[in-house]
Short mmCIF file of C-alpha atoms and ligand atoms in Angstrom, two decimals:
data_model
loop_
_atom_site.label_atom_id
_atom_site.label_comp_id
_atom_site.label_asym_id
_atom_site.label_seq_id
_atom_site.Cartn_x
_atom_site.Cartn_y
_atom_site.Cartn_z
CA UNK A 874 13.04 32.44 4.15
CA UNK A 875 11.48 29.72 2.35
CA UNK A 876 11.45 26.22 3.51
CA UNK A 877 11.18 23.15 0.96
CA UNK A 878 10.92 19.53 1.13
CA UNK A 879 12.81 17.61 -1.85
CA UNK A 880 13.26 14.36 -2.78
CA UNK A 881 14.82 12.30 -5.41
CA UNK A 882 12.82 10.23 -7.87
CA UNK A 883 15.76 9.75 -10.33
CA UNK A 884 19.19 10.84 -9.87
CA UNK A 885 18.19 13.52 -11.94
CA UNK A 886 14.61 14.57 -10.82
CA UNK A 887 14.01 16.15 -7.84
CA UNK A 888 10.22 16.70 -6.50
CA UNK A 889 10.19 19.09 -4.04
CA UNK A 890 7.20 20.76 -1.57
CA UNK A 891 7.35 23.71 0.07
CA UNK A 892 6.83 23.43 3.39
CA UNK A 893 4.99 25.58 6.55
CA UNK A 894 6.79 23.85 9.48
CA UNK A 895 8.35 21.00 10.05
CA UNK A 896 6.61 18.84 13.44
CA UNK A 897 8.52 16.64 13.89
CA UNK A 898 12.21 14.20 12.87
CA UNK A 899 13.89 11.52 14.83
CA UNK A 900 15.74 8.65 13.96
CA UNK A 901 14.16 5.28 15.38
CA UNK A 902 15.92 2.11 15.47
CA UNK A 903 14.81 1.68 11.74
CA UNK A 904 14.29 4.96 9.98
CA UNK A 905 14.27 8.37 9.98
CA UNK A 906 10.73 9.71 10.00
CA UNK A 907 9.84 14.09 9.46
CA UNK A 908 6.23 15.09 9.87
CA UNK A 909 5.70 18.67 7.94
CA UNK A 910 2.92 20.69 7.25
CA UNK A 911 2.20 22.47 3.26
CA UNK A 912 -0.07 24.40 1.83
CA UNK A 913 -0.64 22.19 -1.09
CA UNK A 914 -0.66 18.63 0.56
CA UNK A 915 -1.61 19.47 4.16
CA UNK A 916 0.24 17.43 6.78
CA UNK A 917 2.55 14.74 5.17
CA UNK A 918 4.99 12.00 6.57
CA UNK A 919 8.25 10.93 5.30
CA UNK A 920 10.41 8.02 6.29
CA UNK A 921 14.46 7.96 5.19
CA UNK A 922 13.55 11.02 3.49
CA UNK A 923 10.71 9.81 0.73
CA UNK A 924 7.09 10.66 1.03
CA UNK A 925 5.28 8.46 2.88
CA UNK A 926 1.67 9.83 3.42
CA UNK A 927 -0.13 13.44 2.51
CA UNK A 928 -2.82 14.51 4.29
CA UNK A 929 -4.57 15.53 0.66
CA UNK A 930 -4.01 12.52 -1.64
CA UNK A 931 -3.44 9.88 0.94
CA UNK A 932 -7.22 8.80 0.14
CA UNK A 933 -6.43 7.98 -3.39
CA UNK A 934 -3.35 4.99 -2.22
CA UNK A 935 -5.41 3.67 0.94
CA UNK A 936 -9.00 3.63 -1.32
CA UNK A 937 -7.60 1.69 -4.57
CA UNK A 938 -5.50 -0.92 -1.65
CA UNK A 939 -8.11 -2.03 0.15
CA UNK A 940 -11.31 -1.46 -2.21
CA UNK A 941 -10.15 -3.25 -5.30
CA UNK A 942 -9.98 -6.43 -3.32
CA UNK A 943 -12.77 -6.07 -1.31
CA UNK A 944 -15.06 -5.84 -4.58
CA UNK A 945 -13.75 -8.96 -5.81
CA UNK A 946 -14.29 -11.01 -2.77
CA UNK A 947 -16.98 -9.93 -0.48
CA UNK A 948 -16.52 -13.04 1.95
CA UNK A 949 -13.31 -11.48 2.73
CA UNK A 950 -13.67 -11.59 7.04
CA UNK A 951 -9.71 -12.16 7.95
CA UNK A 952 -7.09 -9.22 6.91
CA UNK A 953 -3.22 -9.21 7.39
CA UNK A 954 -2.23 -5.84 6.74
CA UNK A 955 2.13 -5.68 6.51
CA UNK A 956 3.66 -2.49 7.14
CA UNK A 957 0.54 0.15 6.91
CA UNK A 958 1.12 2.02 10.31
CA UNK A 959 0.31 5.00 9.23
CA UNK A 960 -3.45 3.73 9.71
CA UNK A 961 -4.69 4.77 6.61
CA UNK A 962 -5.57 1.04 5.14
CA UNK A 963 -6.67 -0.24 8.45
CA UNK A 964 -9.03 3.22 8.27
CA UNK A 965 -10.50 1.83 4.47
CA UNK A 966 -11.14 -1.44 6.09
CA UNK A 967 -13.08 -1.04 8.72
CA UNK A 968 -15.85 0.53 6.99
CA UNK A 969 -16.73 -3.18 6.05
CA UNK A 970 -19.03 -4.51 8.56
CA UNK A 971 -18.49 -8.15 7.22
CA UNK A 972 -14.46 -8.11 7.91
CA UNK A 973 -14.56 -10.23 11.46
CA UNK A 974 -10.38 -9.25 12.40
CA UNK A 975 -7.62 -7.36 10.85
CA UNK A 976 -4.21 -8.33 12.24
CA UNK A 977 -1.77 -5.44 11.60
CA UNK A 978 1.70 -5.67 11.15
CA UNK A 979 4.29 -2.97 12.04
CA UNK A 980 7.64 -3.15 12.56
CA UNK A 981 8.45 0.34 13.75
CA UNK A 982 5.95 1.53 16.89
CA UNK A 983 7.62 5.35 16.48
CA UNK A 984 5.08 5.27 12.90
CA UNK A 985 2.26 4.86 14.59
CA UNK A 986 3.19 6.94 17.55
CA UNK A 987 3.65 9.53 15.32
CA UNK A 988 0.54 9.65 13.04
CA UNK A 989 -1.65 9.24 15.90
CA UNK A 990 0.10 12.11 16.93
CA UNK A 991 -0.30 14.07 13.74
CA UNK A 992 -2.69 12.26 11.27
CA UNK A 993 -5.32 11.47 13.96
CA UNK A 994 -8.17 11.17 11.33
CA UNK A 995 -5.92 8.61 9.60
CA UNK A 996 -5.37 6.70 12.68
CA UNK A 997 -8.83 6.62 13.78
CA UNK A 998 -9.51 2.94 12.30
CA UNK A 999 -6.86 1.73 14.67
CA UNK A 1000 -8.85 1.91 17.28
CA UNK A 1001 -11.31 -0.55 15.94
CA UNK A 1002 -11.92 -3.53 18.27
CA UNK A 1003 -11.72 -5.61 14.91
CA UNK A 1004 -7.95 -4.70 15.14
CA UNK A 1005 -4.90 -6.17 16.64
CA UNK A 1006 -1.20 -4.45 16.30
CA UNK A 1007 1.50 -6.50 16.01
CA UNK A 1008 5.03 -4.27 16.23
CA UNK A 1009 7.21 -6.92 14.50
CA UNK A 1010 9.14 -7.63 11.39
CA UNK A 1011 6.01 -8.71 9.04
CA UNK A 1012 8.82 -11.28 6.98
CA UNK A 1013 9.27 -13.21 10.73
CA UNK A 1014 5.45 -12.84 11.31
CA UNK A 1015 4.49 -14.24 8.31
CA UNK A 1016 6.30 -17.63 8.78
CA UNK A 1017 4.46 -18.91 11.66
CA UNK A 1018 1.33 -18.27 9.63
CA UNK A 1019 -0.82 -21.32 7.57
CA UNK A 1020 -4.12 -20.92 6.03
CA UNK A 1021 -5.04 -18.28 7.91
CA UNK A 1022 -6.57 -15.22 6.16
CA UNK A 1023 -8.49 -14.27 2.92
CA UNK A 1024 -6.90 -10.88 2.65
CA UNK A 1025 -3.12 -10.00 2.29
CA UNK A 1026 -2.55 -6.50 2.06
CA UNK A 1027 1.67 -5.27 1.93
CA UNK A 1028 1.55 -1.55 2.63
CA UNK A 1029 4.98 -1.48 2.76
CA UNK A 1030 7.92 1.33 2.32
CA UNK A 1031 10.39 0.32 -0.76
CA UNK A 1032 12.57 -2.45 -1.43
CA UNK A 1033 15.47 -1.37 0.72
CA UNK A 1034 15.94 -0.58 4.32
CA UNK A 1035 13.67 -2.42 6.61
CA UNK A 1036 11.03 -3.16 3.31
CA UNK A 1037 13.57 -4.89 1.68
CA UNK A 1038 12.68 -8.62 3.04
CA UNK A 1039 8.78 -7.91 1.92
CA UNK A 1040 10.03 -8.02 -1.79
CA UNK A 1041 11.74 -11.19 -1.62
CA UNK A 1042 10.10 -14.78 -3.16
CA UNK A 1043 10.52 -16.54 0.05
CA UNK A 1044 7.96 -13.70 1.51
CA UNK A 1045 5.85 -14.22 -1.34
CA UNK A 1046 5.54 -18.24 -0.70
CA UNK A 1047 4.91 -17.56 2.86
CA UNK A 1048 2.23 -15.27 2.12
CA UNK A 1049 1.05 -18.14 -0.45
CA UNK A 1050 0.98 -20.24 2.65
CA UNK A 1051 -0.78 -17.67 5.01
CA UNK A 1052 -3.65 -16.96 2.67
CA UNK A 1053 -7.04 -19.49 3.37
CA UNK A 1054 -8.26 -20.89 -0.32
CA UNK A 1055 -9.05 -18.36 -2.30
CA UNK A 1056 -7.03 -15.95 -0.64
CA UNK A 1057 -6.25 -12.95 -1.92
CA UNK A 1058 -2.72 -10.63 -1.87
CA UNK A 1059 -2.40 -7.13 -2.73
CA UNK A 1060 1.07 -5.48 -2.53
CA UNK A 1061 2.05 -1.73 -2.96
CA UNK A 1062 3.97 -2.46 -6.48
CA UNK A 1063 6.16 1.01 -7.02
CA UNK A 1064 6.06 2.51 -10.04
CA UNK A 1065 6.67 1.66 -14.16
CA UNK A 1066 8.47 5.26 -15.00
CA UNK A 1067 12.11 5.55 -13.59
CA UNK A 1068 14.70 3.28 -14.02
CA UNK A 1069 14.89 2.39 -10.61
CA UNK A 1070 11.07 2.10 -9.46
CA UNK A 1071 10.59 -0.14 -12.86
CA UNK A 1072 13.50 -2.55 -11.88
CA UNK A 1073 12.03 -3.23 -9.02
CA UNK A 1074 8.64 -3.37 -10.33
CA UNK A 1075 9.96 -6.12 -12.58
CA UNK A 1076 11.55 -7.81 -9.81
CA UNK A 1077 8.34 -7.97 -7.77
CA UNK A 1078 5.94 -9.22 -10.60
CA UNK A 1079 8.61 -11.94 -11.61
CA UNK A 1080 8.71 -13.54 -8.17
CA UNK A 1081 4.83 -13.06 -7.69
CA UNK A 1082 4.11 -14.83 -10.73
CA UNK A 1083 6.07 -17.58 -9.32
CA UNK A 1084 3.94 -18.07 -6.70
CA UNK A 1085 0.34 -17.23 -7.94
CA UNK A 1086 -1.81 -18.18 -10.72
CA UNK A 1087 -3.38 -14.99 -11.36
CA UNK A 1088 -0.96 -12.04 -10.42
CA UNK A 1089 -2.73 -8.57 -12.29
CA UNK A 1090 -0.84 -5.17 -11.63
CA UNK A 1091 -3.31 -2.25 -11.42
CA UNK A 1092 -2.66 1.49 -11.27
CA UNK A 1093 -3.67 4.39 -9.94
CA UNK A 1094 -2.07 8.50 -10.21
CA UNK A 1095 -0.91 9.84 -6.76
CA UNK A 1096 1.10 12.91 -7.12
CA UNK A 1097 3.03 12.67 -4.61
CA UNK A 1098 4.35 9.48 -5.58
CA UNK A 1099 7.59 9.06 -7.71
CA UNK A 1100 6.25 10.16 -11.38
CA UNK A 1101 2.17 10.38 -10.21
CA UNK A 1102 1.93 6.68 -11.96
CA UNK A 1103 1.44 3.98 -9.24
CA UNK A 1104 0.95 0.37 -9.29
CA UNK A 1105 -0.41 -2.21 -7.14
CA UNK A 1106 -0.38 -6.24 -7.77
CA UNK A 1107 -3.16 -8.06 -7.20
CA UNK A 1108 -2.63 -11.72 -7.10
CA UNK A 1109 -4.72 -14.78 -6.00
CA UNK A 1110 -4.94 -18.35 -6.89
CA UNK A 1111 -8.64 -18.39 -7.69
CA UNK A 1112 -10.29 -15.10 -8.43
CA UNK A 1113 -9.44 -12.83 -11.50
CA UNK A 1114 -9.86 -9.01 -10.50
CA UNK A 1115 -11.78 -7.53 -13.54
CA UNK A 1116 -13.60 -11.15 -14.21
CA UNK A 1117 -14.83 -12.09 -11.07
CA UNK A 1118 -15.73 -8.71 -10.27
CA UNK A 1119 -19.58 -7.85 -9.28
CA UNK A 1120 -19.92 -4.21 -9.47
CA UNK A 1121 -23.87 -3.91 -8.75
CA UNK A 1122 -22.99 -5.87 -4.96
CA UNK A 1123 -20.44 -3.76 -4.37
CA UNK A 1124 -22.25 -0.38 -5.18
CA UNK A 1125 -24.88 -2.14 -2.81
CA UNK A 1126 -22.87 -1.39 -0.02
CA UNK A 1127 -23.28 2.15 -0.21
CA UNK A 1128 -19.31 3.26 0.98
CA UNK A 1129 -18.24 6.67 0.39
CA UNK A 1130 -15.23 7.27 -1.94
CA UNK A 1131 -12.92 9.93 -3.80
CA UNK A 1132 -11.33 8.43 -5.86
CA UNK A 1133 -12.28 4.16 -6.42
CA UNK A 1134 -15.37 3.32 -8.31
CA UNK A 1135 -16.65 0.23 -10.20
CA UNK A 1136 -15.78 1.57 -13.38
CA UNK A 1137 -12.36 2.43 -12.29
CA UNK A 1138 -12.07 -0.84 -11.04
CA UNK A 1139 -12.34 -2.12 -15.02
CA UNK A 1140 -10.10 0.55 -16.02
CA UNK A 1141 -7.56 0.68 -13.54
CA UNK A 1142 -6.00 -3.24 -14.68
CA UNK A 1143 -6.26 -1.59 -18.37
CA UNK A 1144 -2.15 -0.59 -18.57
CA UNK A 1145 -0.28 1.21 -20.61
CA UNK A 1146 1.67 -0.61 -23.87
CA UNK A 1147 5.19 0.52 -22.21
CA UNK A 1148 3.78 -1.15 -18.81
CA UNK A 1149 2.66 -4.38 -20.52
CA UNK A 1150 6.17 -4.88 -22.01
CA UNK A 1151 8.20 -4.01 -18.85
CA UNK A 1152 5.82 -7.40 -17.53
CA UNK A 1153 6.11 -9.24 -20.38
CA UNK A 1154 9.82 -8.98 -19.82
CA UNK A 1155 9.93 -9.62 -16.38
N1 LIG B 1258 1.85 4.10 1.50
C1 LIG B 1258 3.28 4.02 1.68
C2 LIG B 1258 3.96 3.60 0.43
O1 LIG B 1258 3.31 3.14 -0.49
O2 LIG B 1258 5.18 3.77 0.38
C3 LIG B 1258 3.61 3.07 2.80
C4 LIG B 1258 3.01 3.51 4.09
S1 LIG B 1258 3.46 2.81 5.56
C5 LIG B 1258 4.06 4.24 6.36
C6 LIG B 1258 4.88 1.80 5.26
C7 LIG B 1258 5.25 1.11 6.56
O3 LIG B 1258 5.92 -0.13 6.32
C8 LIG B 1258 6.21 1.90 7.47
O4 LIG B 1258 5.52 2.33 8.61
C9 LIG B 1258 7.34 0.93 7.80
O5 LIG B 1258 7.80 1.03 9.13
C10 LIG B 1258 6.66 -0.40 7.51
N2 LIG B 1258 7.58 -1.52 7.26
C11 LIG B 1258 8.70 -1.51 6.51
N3 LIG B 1258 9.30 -2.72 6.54
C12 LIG B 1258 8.52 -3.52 7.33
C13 LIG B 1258 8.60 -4.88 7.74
N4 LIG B 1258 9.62 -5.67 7.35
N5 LIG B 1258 7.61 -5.38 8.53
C14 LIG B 1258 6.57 -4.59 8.92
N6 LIG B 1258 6.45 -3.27 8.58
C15 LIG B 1258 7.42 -2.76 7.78
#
């Protein structure tokens, strides 16, 4: 008997996996999260039933999060990473030496349980002294927070459920407020191709831009995300992504990657015309 895993990426498009076993499923105080195994993606995650993290593309999300905005600002020492207990952007970041902390932000301990459980390559960077794990709401940590970090990064789930508050305007000022001058904020930005992924895409960029001078979407293709075509906003008050970009230091650093590279890095802020006008009419 075959087992799959489906989800919904528009009431009438189904993506579905078919799975080995399934590890694990509970229901924590703030989601449901399944752990399965596949053929095709390896080990992969799921929280209220959409796909989280995959063992064989996760690489291409956690590389283009945390090395876009490391390239533009290599002073970058303090990180706030929202969300993101799955490990896998805490893993990206500590391969920079120069990064002096990176506070993490969780609000559900089961995630982390869990993929250091079942993802323990993923998790690995946890264990970084660099790191500290907060298991809180990152919308009530952020408030008590003032000019505090150079690095932003919201690896969050989607605008509903216990994401919901880490799409909202008052978020965005706080981060505003958070960041040290110069400071940098990349968010997870969903997705230009279904209805419902672009309305919230155009939600998110609209309240961004109220906040920042510079806010840039980029994108990258994960296919296991809703449609393969992801985004990610960058947005900062002082640096613009492709401008103040210095691919020779970066490439100096020697890191390891699969999928980010300095030319990508141009390319990747080079959208689509159907993209540019769901922003223009945000
Ligand atoms: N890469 C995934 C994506 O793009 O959808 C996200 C990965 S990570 C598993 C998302 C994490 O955000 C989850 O572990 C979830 O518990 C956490 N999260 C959701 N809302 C949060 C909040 N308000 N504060 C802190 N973490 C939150």
């Amino acid at each position: 008997m075959e087992l799959w895993y489906s989800e919904n990426h528009s009431p009438d498009v189904r993506f579905s996996v078919k799975v080995d076993k399934q590890l694990y499923s509970a229901e924590t105080e703030f989601q449901r999260i399944d752990v399965m195994t596949s053929e095709e993606f390896g080990t992969f995650l799921t929280l209220d039933g959409l796909m989280m993290v995959a063992e064989k593309d996760e690489f291409i999300y956690h590389e283009m999060i945390v090395h876009v905005p490391m390239a533009v600002n290599p002073e970058i020492k303090k990180v706030l990473v929202i969300g993101g207990g799955d490990g896998g952007t805490v893993n990206r970041l500590a391969l920079y030496k120069t990064i002096e902390s990176i506070d993490l932000v969780e609000i559900d301990s089961e995630v982390t349980e869990v993929c250091r459980r079942f993802f323990p390559k993923l998790t690995a960077g946890l264990d970084d002294p660099r790191v500290n794990i907060h298991f809180e709401d990152g919308l009530r940590f952020i408030r008590s927070c003032r000019n505090k970090y150079d690095l932003i990064i919201v690896d969050s789930t989607d605008p509903f459920g216990p994401g919901e508050g880490l799409f909202t305007r008052e978020f965005y000022g706080n981060c505003s407020r958070a960041l040290r001058d110069g400071g940098i904020l990349v968010n997870q930005h969903e997705s230009p191709y279904y209805d419902d992924y672009a309305e919230s895409l155009m939600r998110t960029h609209r309240r961004i831009k109220g906040v920042f001078k510079v806010h840039r979407l980029y994108q990258a293709h994960i296919p296991t995300y809703p449609s393969g075509h992801w985004l990610f906003g960058f947005a900062s008050d002082r640096f613009d992504p492709v401008a103040d970009f210095d691919a020779e230091r970066w490439n100096a650093l020697g890191l390891e990657t699969r999928y980010y590279n300095t030319e990508l890095h141009k390319g990747c802020f080079a959208l689509p015309n159907y993209v540019k006008e769901l922003i223009n009419n945000a």
